[in-house]
Every structure is written in structure tokens, then in C-alpha cells.
XYZ file of C-alpha atoms in Angstrom:
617
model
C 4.179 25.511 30.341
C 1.162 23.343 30.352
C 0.012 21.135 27.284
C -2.876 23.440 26.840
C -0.889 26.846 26.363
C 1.586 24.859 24.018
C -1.520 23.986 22.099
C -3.192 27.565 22.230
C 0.759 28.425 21.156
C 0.637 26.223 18.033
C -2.937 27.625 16.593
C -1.334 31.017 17.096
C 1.458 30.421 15.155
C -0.252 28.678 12.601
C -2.912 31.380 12.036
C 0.113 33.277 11.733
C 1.592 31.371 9.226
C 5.067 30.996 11.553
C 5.358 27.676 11.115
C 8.889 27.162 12.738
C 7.699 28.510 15.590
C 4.592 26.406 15.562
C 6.902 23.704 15.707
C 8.743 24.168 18.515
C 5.259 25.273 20.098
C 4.301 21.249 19.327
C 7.036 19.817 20.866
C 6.775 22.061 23.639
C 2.951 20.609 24.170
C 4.603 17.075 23.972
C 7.245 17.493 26.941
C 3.993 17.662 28.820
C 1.181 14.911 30.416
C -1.800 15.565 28.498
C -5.218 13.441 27.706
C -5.854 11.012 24.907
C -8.439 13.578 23.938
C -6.545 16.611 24.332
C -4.113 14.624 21.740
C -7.109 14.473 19.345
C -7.438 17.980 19.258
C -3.559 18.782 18.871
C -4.014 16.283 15.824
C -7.226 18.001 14.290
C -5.494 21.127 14.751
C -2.485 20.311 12.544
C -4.791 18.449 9.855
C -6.605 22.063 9.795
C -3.075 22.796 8.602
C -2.035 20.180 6.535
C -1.008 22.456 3.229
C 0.714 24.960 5.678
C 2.622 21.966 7.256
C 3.475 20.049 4.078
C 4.706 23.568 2.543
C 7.285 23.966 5.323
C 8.114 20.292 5.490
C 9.402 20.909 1.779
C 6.585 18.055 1.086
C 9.057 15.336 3.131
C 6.793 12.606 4.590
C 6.763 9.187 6.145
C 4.599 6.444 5.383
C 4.357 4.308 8.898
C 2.210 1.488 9.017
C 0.770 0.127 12.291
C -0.018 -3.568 13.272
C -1.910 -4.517 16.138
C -2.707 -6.842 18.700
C -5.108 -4.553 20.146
C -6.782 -1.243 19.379
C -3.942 0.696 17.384
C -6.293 4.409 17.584
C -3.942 5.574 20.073
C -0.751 4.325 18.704
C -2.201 6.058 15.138
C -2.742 9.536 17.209
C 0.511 9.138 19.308
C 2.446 8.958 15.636
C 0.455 11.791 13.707
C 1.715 14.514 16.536
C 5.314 12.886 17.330
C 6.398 12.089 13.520
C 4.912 15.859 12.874
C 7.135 17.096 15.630
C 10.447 15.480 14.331
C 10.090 17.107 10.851
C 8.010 14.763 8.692
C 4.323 14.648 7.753
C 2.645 10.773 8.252
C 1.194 9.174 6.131
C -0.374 6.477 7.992
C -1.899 2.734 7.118
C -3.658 1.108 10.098
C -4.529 -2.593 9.701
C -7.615 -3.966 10.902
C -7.948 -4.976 14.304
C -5.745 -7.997 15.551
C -4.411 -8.761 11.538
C -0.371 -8.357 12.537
C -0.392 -11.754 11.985
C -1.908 -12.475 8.823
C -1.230 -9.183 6.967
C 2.582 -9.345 6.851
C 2.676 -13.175 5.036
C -0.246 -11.880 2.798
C 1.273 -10.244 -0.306
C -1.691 -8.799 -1.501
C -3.026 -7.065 1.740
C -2.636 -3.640 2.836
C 0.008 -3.073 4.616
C 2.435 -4.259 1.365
C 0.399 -2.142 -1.145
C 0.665 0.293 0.998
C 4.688 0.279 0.953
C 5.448 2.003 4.169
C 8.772 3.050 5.413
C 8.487 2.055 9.198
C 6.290 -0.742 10.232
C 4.913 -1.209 13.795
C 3.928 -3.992 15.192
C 2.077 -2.939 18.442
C 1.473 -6.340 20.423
C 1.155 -7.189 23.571
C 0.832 -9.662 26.585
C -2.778 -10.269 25.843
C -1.456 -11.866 22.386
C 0.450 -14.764 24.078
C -1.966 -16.725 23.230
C -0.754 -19.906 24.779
C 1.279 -19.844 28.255
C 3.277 -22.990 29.486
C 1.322 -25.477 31.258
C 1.642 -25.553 34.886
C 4.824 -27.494 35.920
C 6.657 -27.422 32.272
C 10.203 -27.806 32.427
C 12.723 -25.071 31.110
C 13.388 -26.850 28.372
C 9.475 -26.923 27.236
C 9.457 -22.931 28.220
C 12.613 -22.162 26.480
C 10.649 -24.022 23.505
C 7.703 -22.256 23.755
C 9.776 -18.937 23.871
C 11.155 -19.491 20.886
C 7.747 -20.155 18.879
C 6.665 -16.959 19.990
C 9.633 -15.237 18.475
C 9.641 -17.418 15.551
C 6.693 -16.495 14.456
C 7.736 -12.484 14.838
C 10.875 -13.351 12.894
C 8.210 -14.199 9.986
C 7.009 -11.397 9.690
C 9.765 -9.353 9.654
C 11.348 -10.815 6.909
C 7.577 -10.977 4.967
C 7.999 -7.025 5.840
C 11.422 -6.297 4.721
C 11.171 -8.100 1.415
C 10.597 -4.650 0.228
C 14.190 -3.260 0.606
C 14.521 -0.299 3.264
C 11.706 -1.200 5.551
C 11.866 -0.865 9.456
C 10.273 -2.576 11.458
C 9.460 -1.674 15.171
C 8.562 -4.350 17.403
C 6.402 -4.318 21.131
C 8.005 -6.809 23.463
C 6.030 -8.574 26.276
C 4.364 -6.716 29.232
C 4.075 -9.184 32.514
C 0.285 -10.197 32.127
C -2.223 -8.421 34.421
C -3.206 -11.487 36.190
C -0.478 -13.476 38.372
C -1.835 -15.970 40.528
C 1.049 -17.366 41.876
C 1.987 -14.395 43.500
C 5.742 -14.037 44.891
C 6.618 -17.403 43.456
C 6.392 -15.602 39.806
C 9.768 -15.067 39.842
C 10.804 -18.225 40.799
C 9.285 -20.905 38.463
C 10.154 -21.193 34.680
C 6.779 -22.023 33.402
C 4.896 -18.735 35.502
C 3.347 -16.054 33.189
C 6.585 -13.646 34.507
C 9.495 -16.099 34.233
C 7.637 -16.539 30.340
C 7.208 -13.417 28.899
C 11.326 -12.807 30.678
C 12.487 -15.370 28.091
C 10.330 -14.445 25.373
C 11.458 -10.967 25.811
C 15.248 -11.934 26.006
C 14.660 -13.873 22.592
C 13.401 -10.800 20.922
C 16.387 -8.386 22.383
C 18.632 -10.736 20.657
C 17.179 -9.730 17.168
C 17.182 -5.640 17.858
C 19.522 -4.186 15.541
C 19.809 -3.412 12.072
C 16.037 -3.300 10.375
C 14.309 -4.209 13.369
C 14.224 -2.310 16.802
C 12.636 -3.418 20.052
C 10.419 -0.932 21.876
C 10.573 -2.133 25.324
C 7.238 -1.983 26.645
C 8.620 -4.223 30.027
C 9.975 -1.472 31.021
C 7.587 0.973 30.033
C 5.127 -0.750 32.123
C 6.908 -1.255 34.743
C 7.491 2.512 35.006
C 3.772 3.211 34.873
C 3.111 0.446 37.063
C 1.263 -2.867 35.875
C -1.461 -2.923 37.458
C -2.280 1.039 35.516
C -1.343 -0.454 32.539
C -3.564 -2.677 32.231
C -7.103 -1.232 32.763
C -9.297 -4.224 31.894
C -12.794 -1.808 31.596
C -11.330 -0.691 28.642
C -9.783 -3.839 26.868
C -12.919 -6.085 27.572
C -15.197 -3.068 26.247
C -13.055 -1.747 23.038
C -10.119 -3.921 23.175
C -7.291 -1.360 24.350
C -3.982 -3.045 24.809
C -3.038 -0.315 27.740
C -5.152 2.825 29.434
C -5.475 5.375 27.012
C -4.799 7.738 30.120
C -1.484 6.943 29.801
C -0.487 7.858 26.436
C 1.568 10.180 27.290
C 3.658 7.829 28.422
C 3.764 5.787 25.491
C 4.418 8.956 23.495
C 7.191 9.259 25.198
C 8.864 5.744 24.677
C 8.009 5.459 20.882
C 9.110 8.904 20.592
C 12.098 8.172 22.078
C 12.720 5.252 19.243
C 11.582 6.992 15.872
C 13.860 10.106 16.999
C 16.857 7.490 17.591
C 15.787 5.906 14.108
C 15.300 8.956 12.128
C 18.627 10.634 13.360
C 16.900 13.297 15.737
C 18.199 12.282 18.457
C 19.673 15.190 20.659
C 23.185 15.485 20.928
C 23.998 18.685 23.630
C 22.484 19.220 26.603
C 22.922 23.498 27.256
C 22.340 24.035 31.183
C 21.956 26.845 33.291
C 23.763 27.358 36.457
C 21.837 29.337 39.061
C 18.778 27.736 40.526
C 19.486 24.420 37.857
C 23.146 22.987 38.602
C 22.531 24.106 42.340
C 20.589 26.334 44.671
C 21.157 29.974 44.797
C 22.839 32.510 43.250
C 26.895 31.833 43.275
C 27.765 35.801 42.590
C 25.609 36.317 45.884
C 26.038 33.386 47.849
C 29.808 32.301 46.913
C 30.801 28.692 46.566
C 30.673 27.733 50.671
C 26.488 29.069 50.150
C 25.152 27.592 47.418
C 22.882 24.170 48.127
C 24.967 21.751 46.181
C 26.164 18.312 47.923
C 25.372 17.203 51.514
C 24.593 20.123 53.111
C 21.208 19.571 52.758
C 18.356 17.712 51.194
C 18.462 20.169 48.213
C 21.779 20.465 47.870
C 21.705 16.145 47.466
C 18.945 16.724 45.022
C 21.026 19.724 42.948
C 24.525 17.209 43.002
C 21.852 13.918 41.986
C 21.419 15.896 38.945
C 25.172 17.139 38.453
C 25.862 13.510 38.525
C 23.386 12.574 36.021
C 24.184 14.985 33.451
C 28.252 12.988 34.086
C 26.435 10.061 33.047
C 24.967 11.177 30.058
C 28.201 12.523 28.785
C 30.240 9.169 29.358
C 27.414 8.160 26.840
C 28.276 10.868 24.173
C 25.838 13.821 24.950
C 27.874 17.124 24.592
C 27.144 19.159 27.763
C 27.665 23.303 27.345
C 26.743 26.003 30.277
C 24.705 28.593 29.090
C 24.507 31.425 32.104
C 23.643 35.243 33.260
C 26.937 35.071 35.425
C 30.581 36.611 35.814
C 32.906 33.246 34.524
C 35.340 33.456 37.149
C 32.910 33.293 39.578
C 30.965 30.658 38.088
C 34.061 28.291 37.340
C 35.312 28.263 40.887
C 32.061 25.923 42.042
C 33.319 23.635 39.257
C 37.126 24.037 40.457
C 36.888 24.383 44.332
C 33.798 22.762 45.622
C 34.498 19.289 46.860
C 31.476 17.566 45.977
C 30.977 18.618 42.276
C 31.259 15.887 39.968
C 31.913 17.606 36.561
C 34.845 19.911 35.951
C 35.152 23.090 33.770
C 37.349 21.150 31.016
C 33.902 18.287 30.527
C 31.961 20.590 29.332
C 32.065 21.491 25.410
C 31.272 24.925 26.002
C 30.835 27.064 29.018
C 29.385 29.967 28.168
C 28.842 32.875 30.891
C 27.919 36.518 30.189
C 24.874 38.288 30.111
C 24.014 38.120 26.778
C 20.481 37.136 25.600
C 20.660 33.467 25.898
C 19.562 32.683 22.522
C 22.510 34.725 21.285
C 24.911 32.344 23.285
C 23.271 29.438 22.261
C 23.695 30.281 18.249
C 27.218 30.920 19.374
C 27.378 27.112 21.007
C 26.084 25.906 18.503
C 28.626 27.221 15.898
C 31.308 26.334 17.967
C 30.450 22.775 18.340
C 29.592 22.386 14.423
C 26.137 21.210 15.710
C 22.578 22.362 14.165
C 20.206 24.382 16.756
C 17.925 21.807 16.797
C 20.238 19.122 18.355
C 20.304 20.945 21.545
C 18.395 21.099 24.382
C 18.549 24.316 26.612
C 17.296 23.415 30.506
C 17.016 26.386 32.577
C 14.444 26.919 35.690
C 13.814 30.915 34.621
C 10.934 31.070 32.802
C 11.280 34.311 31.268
C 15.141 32.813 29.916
C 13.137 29.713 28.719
C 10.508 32.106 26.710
C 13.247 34.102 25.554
C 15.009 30.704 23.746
C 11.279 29.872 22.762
C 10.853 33.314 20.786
C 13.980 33.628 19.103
C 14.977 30.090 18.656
C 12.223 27.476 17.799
C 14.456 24.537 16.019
C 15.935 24.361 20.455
C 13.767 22.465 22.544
C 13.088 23.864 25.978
C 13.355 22.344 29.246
C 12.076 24.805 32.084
C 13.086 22.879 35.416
C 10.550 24.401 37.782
C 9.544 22.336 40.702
C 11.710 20.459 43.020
C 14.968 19.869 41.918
C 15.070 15.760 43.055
C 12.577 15.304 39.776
C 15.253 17.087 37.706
C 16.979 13.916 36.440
C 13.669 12.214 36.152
C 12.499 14.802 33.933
C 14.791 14.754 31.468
C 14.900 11.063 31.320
C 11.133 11.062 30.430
C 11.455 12.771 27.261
C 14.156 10.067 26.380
C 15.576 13.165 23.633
C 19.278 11.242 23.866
C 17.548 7.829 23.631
C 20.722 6.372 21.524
C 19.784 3.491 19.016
C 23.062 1.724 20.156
C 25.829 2.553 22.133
C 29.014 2.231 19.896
C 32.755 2.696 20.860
C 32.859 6.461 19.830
C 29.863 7.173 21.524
C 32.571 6.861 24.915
C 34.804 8.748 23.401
C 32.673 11.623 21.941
C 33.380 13.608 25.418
C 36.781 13.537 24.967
C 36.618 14.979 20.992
C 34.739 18.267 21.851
C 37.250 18.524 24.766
C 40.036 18.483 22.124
C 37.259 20.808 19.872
C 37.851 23.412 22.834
C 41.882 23.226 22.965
C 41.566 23.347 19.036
C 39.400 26.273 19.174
C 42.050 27.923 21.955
C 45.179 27.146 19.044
C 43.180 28.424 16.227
C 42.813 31.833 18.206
C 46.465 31.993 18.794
C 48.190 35.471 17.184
C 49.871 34.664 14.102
C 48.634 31.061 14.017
C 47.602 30.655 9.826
C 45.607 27.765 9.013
C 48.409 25.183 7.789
C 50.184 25.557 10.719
C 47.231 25.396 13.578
C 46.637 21.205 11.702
C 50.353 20.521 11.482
C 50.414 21.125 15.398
C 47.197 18.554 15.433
C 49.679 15.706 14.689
C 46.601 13.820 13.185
C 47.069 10.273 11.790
C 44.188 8.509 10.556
C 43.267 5.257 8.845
C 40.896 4.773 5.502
C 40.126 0.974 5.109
C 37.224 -1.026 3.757
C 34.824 -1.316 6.578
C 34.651 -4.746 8.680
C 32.071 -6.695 10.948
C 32.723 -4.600 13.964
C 32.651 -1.129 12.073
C 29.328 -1.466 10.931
C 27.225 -0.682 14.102
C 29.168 3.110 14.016
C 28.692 2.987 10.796
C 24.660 2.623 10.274
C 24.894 5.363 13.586
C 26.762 7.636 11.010
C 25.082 7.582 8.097
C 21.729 8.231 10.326
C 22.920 10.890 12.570
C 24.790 13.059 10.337
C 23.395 16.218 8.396
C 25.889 18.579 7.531
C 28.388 17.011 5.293
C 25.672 13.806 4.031
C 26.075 14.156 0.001
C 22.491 12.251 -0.467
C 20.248 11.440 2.624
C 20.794 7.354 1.872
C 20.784 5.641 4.864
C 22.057 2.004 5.422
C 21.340 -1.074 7.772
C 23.660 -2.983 8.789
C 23.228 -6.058 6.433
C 23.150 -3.944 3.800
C 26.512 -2.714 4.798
C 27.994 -5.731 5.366
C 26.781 -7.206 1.718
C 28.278 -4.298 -0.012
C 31.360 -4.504 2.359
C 31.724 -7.869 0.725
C 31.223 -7.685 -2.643
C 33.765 -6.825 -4.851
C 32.364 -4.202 -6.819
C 31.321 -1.769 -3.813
C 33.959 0.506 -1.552
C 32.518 1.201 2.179
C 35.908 3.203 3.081
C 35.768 3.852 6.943
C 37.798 6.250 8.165
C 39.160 7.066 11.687
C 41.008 9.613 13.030
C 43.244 10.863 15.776
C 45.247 13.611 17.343
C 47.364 14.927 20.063
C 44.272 15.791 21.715
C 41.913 12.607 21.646
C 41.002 9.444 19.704
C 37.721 10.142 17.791
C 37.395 6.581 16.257
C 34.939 6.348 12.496
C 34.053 9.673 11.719
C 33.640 9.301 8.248
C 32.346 6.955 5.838
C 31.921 6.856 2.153
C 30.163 4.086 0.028
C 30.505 3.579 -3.852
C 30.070 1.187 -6.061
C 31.645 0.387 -9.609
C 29.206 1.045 -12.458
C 30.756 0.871 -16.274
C 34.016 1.943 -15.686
C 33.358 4.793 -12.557
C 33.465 4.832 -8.922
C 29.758 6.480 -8.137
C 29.810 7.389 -4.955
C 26.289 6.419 -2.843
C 26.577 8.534 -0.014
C 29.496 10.248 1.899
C 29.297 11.353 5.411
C 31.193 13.129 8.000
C 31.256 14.115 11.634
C 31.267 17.656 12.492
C 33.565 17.060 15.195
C 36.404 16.794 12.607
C 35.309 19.748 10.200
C 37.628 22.564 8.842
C 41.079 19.688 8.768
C 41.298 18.835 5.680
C 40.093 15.193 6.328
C 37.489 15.373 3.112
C 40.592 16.173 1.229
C 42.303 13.069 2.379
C 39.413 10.769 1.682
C 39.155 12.291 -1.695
C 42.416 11.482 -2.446
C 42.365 8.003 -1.408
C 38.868 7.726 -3.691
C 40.591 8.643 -6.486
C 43.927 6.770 -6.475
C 41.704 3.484 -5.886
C 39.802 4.295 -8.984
C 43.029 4.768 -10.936
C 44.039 1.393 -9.400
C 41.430 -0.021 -10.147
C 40.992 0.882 -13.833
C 38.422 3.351 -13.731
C 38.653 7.155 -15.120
C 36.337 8.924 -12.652
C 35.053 8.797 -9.294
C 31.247 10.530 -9.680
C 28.046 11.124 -7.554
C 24.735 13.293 -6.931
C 24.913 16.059 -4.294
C 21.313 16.681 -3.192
C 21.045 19.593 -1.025
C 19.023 20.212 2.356
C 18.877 22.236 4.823
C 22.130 21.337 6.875
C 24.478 20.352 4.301
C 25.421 23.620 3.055
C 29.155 22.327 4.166
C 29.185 19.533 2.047
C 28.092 21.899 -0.693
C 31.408 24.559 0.170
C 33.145 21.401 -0.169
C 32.495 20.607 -3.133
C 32.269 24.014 -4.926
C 36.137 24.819 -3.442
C 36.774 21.667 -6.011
C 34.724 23.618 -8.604
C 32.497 20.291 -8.431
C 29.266 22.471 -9.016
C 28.289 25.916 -8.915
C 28.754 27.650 -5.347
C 25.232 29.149 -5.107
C 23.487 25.997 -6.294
C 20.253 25.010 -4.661
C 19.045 22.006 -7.011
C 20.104 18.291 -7.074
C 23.216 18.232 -8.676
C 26.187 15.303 -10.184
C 29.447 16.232 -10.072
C 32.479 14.442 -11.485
C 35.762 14.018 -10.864
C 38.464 12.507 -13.115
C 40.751 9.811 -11.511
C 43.844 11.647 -12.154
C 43.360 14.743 -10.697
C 46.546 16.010 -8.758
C 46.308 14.868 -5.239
C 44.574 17.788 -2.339
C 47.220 19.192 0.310
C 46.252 18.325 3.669
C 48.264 17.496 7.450
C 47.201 14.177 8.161
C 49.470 11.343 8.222
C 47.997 8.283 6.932
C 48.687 4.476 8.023
């Protein structure tokens, strides 16, 4: 699909009124390469809308403010379409040209009346305004690094005064002009070796309110000398070549989706045609391309590895294909050259179903929403299919050669994780164990009680330390289905309530005879006359239906007692995806079980502790 019949696909749906559909129709258009102008008209066309949009958006928006070192028109039109995409309507504030560093220190400008959610602060090498002199020592260029981060440092914390804020920050593209040629990369005080350090500075500040979009690396991919088109900085002051914005969409897509919890968490792939060449019912295990048979066959095992890589880093992967299952699991138990085995993948899926059907049923299984996964398949007609009856998936039809396969999922950077914690590794493992589970639950004559007995779970509630907060923050930002209120934490705003005696952050891990699934659930509360009010509780859905909530409950509520209070209390404000939170809650009688409104609930300190399996230390 081309960016233009995406496009023609979202004004149909919109006349229409289908706005789910014209949804996935927009981030269909933005998988694609299109023109800084055709990405005018995408954004005109969804202004057009704006009612329409807001009215499905159940009037959630996010205020984004952009800073810039150059002309910010195409970081403004990159954000209205990819924001839009993601499930929020911008609201946008766009500084004056070049003011990112005077409006942040100036109480009174813009930007801080203006109170925006997510600032960026879209610099570049052109604002380095002084390099090292020729011949400076390290010492004067590790100096000079650190006044160029110093001052960036400033206005973060001038930004974040107002509690909440993010901030996104550019790094350092090499400069367009290098005269010293290969001996760049060999002296400190060169314009390369310069903008390295500064750059290494700034990585050492991403985390918690502030996140580095690594425009090195961006431009490096693009190639510097594209990048930098100096026709169109000298005449209107463009920081990069508008004709690549796509690419830049891309990158800073990439970040807000990490940021705003959207990041995708299952890859869904076909088999036929997509894992390898041919058809395996036809052309049996020895025929397929697949390994070093041939050029293709490298190509189709490139991308089997890949997909290995991405689940070591926590991305689910399922098989979703028109095939018999025996047939199609002896390639993944025979052939000598596949990388991935059966028991890796989460779910593996083979009938010949319509393959929207099978992906609802994935989806189920894995306790994940639709929209965090992403279906690749090279049929067309299977991809239009998913389209149709399934908007909230994105689509990934691998047509072309399959060498660019890898490539092209890496491009839309849709698992872009904001950090890598220790249960990302381990995530692999847990829907493994969600499989086996699944198997014991199915069992004749298994009941309930006794399929989490055989779990042998122990787990561990604690208040949270240094080195939990990083999962933590990933948590509270990533999970939808049992999240009580929507708050979302940084990390120093963890770690102060983690330290002051009047606030619980309970972290809470869990294991089994199956796998270690590390801080799956996290609850904050703080002590307000006499109550526990609970903040926010959240949950991973690869521990739902064991009775864990129970466990934390309990633990809640003999620390209040302990503690002197009578109740442990909080809001329940219902989305979406939380309607398990909600079950939760109404099996306690906590509120009504068909309630749709914002609701507290209350429960007294002494309530008789909730039956569950788990053996606490």
C-alpha cells in the first residue's frame, strides 16, 4: 500500500464516519515514504475532521510544545499526524524561531503559559555555536562538552518546574562541513571527535523526564551529506531536508510511542512466503528457501534470526498461518538452520481460519489488547483482510525482496523500548510458561484452585528500591488493563515517594515452576488523615487470572492495620482496556459491576484476608 491509497483510505473512512478504521488507515499511510507536502495534506485532512476525531478520542489530547534551533514547521507537521495516530489529538505551541534558549528560563513566555505535557527541543549541529579551537587539548574539549550540556541541563529543569513535564531532547548531528577529512576521527578538538563527547554527555542524562532522540544515528542512516541540504537552511533555515521527513517521522515516532506506552509488544508472522520461501505443505521442509541453500533462503533465515533478537528483548512473537500445524512445526523442529523453535513462540497459530479471527484469538490468549500487535504477512489480500476487520492491528505487508525484511520492520521502530530492564529478558520465557499454563488449565477435571496450587508460585511484596524503579516507571507506562487511574510516574518521583515515610510504592515480583517474571505489579499510596489512598495500581497481564491482586490486597490492608489506619481507599477511573481491573474490583463488591463513570471505592482495614496459592517471602 502506497501513502497515497492510505490517504484516499482515511478520507473514506472519515466521510464515513468509521473512525477506527480511519485510524488504522493513518498509520497505514505512515509505514510509508511520503513528501513533506503530501504530509500537509494528510494533516489538513484530519483538521477537516477535527470534531469527528476529538469525538472518538473521548476528547483525550496532548499539549506538545516544540523548541527550535531551526525551522520547527516540519517537526510541528511530523507531530500533528504521528500523536493523531497513537490515540491523542495535539495541541501544539511552536516557539519562535531559534528561542529554545531563552524561552525555557523566561517564566513569562510561551512555552510556560502554555503548560504543555511533552516539550521538544529540536536542535541541532548548526547550534554549536562555538567549536574547539584548532589544537585544544582533551581536557579544553571535554570542557567545552560539558558547557554545551550544561546549558541543556538549564533548561530542563526551567521546563520541569511544572511537575509532569517531558522533555525530549535532539543530540548532535556530525556538522556538514569536515575539513580535516579522515583525521576527524582521530583528533579531540575536530568537529566529529566534538559533537562524540557532547553527545556522550547528553546520553548520560536520558532517563526519567528527559529522553534523548538520537539524531547521530538518524543521520547517519540517511547519510550526512542528505541531511544536510544547505539550499534549504541558508534560504529558510531548515535544520535537515524536508525530503526526508519521513525519516524523522519515523525516529520521533519511535520515542513518543515508547513514552506514551504504545509501544508494540507481539510481533504475529506468517509462515509461507514471510519466515521462508515457498509453500511447506507443497514443497516439504528439504524445498523450502530457508538457510544456505541459496541467496533467498540467507535472506528468509536473516530475518528468522532477527525476529530471535527481538524476542531476547521482550517482543512476544505468535505464528499466524493458512497451514496444516504438523506440517508447519516440522521446519521449526527438523530443519537444521532455523533459529527459533516451536516452544519461543507465544502462540502458533495454524488453520485456515480468517486471520483476523486467529489474531482476536492471540490476542486473548496472551492477555494483550489488539492494538499491541503487529501482523506481517507478504499476502496482500490476508493483509486487507486484518485491515477490514481489525483496525486497532497494524499491518506489515512484506512484499519485495525478502533481504529488506528485517530492515523494514526496524524502520518503523514500533518495539522502540524506552529502556531495556531485567524483565524485559525474561518476558520470553513468561508467555512460554503462559502456553504450559494455558495446556494445565485445559486439563479434564483440572478446577481452578488446583490448576495455581500446581503453579508453585512464590512471590515477594516490598517497598520499591533504587534498582526497581527503571521497571517500575516501564510499568506504570505500559500497562492498560488492570491501571486503576492512568497516573504515570518518573523515576524521581518514585524514588521521593519511595523515601518518604508517608507513601507505600509496594513492588511485587513473582515466580513459578515455569519461569521467573521479575516486577509485575506495583501499587503506590500514600497516607492522608488516617487512610491508605491508593494513587495508582498496576499489573502485568502476563500474571492475570492467579489470584496475585488478591495477595497484594491483602498485604495493603494488613499494613494499614499496622500502621494505624482504618481503610485502604482510591478512585477507579475507567477506559477502554481496564475493564479487568473493573471485574476486580466489583468481585470485592468495591463498585457496581456495570459501572462506566469515575468511581472511589473503599475498603476497611480489617476485612478478612482473600484466598489465594501464592506463597509469600
Amino acid at each position: 500500500m502506497t501513502f497515497a491509497e492510505a490517504h484516499t483510505r482515511l478520507q473514506t473512512h472519515l466521510r464515513a464516519g468509521h473512525l477506527p478504521q480511519a485510524a488504522g488507515a493513518l498509520r497505514d499511510a505512515l509505514q510509508e515514504p511520503f513528501k513533506f507536502t503530501e504530509l500537509q495534506q494528510l494533516n489538513r485532512t484530519n483538521a477537516a475532521s477535527e470534531a469527528a476525531w476529538r469525538g472518538h478520542l473521548s476528547a483525550r489530547s496532548l499539549r506538545i510544545a516544540i523548541l527550535g534551533g531551526f525551522t520547527t514547521q516540519p517537526v510541528r507537521e511530523v507531530i500533528r499526524a504521528v500523536v493523531l495516530a497513537e490515540g491523542w489529538w495535539p495541541e501544539i505551541y511552536e516557539a519562535p524561531y531559534n528561542t529554545f534558549e531563552t524561552e525555557p528560563l523566561d517564566e513569562s513566555s510561551g512555552v510556560h503559559a502554555f503548560a504543555p505535557d511533552i516539550v521538544i527541543l529540536a536542535t541541532g549541529s548548526v547550534n554549536l555555536h562555538e567549536l574547539p579551537p584548532p589544537g585544544a587539548d582533551e581536557a579544553l574539549v571535554a570542557q567545552m562538552a560539558e558547557q554545551v550540556v550544561a546549558g541543556c541541563a538549564q533548561r530542563w529543569q526551567a521546563l520541569c518546574r511544572r511537575d509532569g513535564v517531558r522533555i525530549i531532547q535532539h543530540n548532535f548531528e556530525t556538522p556538514a562541513d569536515l575539513p580535516l577529512g579522515r583525521l576527524e576521527g582521530r583528533l579531540p578538538w575536530s568537529a566529529t571527535r566534538f559533537t562524540r563527547e557532547v553527545n556522550d554527555r547528553l546520553w548520560t542524562h536520558d532517563g526519567g523526564a528527559v529522553r534523548i532522540l538520537d539524531m547521530h544515528q538518524l543521520t547517519s542512516d540517511c547519510g550526512r551529506r542528505h541531511w544536510h541540504e544547505p539550499r534549504w537552511f541558508h534560504h529558510a533555515k531548515h535544520g535537515f531536508d524536508p525530503a526526508l521527513v519521513h525519516h524523522y517521522s519515523r525516529a520521533l515516532g519511535g520515542l513518543l510511542r515508547s513514552m506514551l506506552g504504545r509501544t508494540r509488544k507481539c510481533l504475529v508472522t506468517d509462515l509461507d512466503n514471510t519466515l521462508w520461501g515457498g509453500v511447506i505443505g507443497d514443497d516439504g521442509v528439504d524445498g523450502i528457501a530457508f538457510g544456505s541453500i541459496s541467496a533467498a533462503g540467507e535472506a528468509y533465515a536473516a530475518y528468522a534470526h532477527y525476529l530471535k533478537r527481538l524476542s531476547t528483548l521482550g517482543v512476544a512473537l505468535a505464528v499466524c498461518s493458512k497451514n496444516d500445524p504438523a506440517v508447519a512445526s516440522a521446519v521449526f523442529e527438523t530443519h537444521s538452520e532455523m533459529p527459533l523453535k516451536k516452544d519461543e513462540f507465544a502462540a502458533f497459530v495454524c488453520n485456515w481460519e480468517p486471520k483476523s479471527d486467529n489474531l482476536r484469538s492471540i490476542a486473548k490468549h496472551l492477555n494483550l489488547g489488539l492494538d499491541s500487535l503487529v501482523f506481517v504477512d507478504d499476502n496482500p489480500a490476508e493483509c486487507d483482510e486484518v485491515r477490514r476487520a481489525l483496525p486497532e492491528v497494524t499491518v506489515i505487508e512484506m512484499s519485495g525482496d525478502s533481504a529488506y525484511f528485517p530492515r523494514r520492520i526496524e524502520e518503523l521502530q514500533l518495539f522502540t523500548p524506552l529502556d531495556i530492564t531485567q524483565e524485559d529478558f525474561s518476558r520470553t520465557a513468561s508467555y512460554a510458561a503462559l502456553r504450559q499454563i494455558s495446556t494445565l488449565t485445559q486439563t479434564p477435571g483440572a478446577g481452578l484452585e488446583a490448576h495455581l496450587a500446581s503453579l508453585e508460585m512464590e512471590g515477594s511484596i516490598h517497598q520499591a528500591t533504587t534498582g526497581d524503579l527503571p521497571r517500575i516507571e516501564q510499568l506504570f507506562r505500559k500497562t492498560n488493563q488492570f491501571n486503576l487511574t492512568g497516573a504515570t510516574y518518573t523515576q524521581d518521583a518514585l524514588a521521593a515517594m519511595a523515601a518518604a515515610p508517608d507513601c507505600r510504592v509496594y513492588a511485587v515480583r513473582l515466580k513459578d515452576r515455569f519461569a521467573a517474571h521479575g516486577i509485575v505489579s506495583v501499587l503506590v499510596a500514600r497516607l492522608v488523615q488516617e487512610e491508605w489512598q491508593v494513587d495508582n495500581w498496576v499489573m502485568s497481564c502476563r500474571v492475570f487470572n492467579r489470584r496475585l491482586e488478591d495477595a497484594i490486597l491483602n498485604h495493603a490492608l494488613a499494613d494499614a492495620l499496622a500502621s494505624g489506619c482504618s481503610k485502604v481507599a482510591g478512585l477507579f477511573r475507567p477506559t477502554a482496556k481496564n475493564d479487568y481491573a473493573r471485574t476486580f474490583l466489583a468481585r470485592l463488591d468495591l463498585l457496581p459491576s456495570d459501572s462506566s463513570a469515575e468511581v472511589t471505592y473503599s475498603v476497611p482495614a480489617s476485612r478478612p484476608a482473600l484466598p489465594h496459592s501464592i506463597h509469600l517471602i
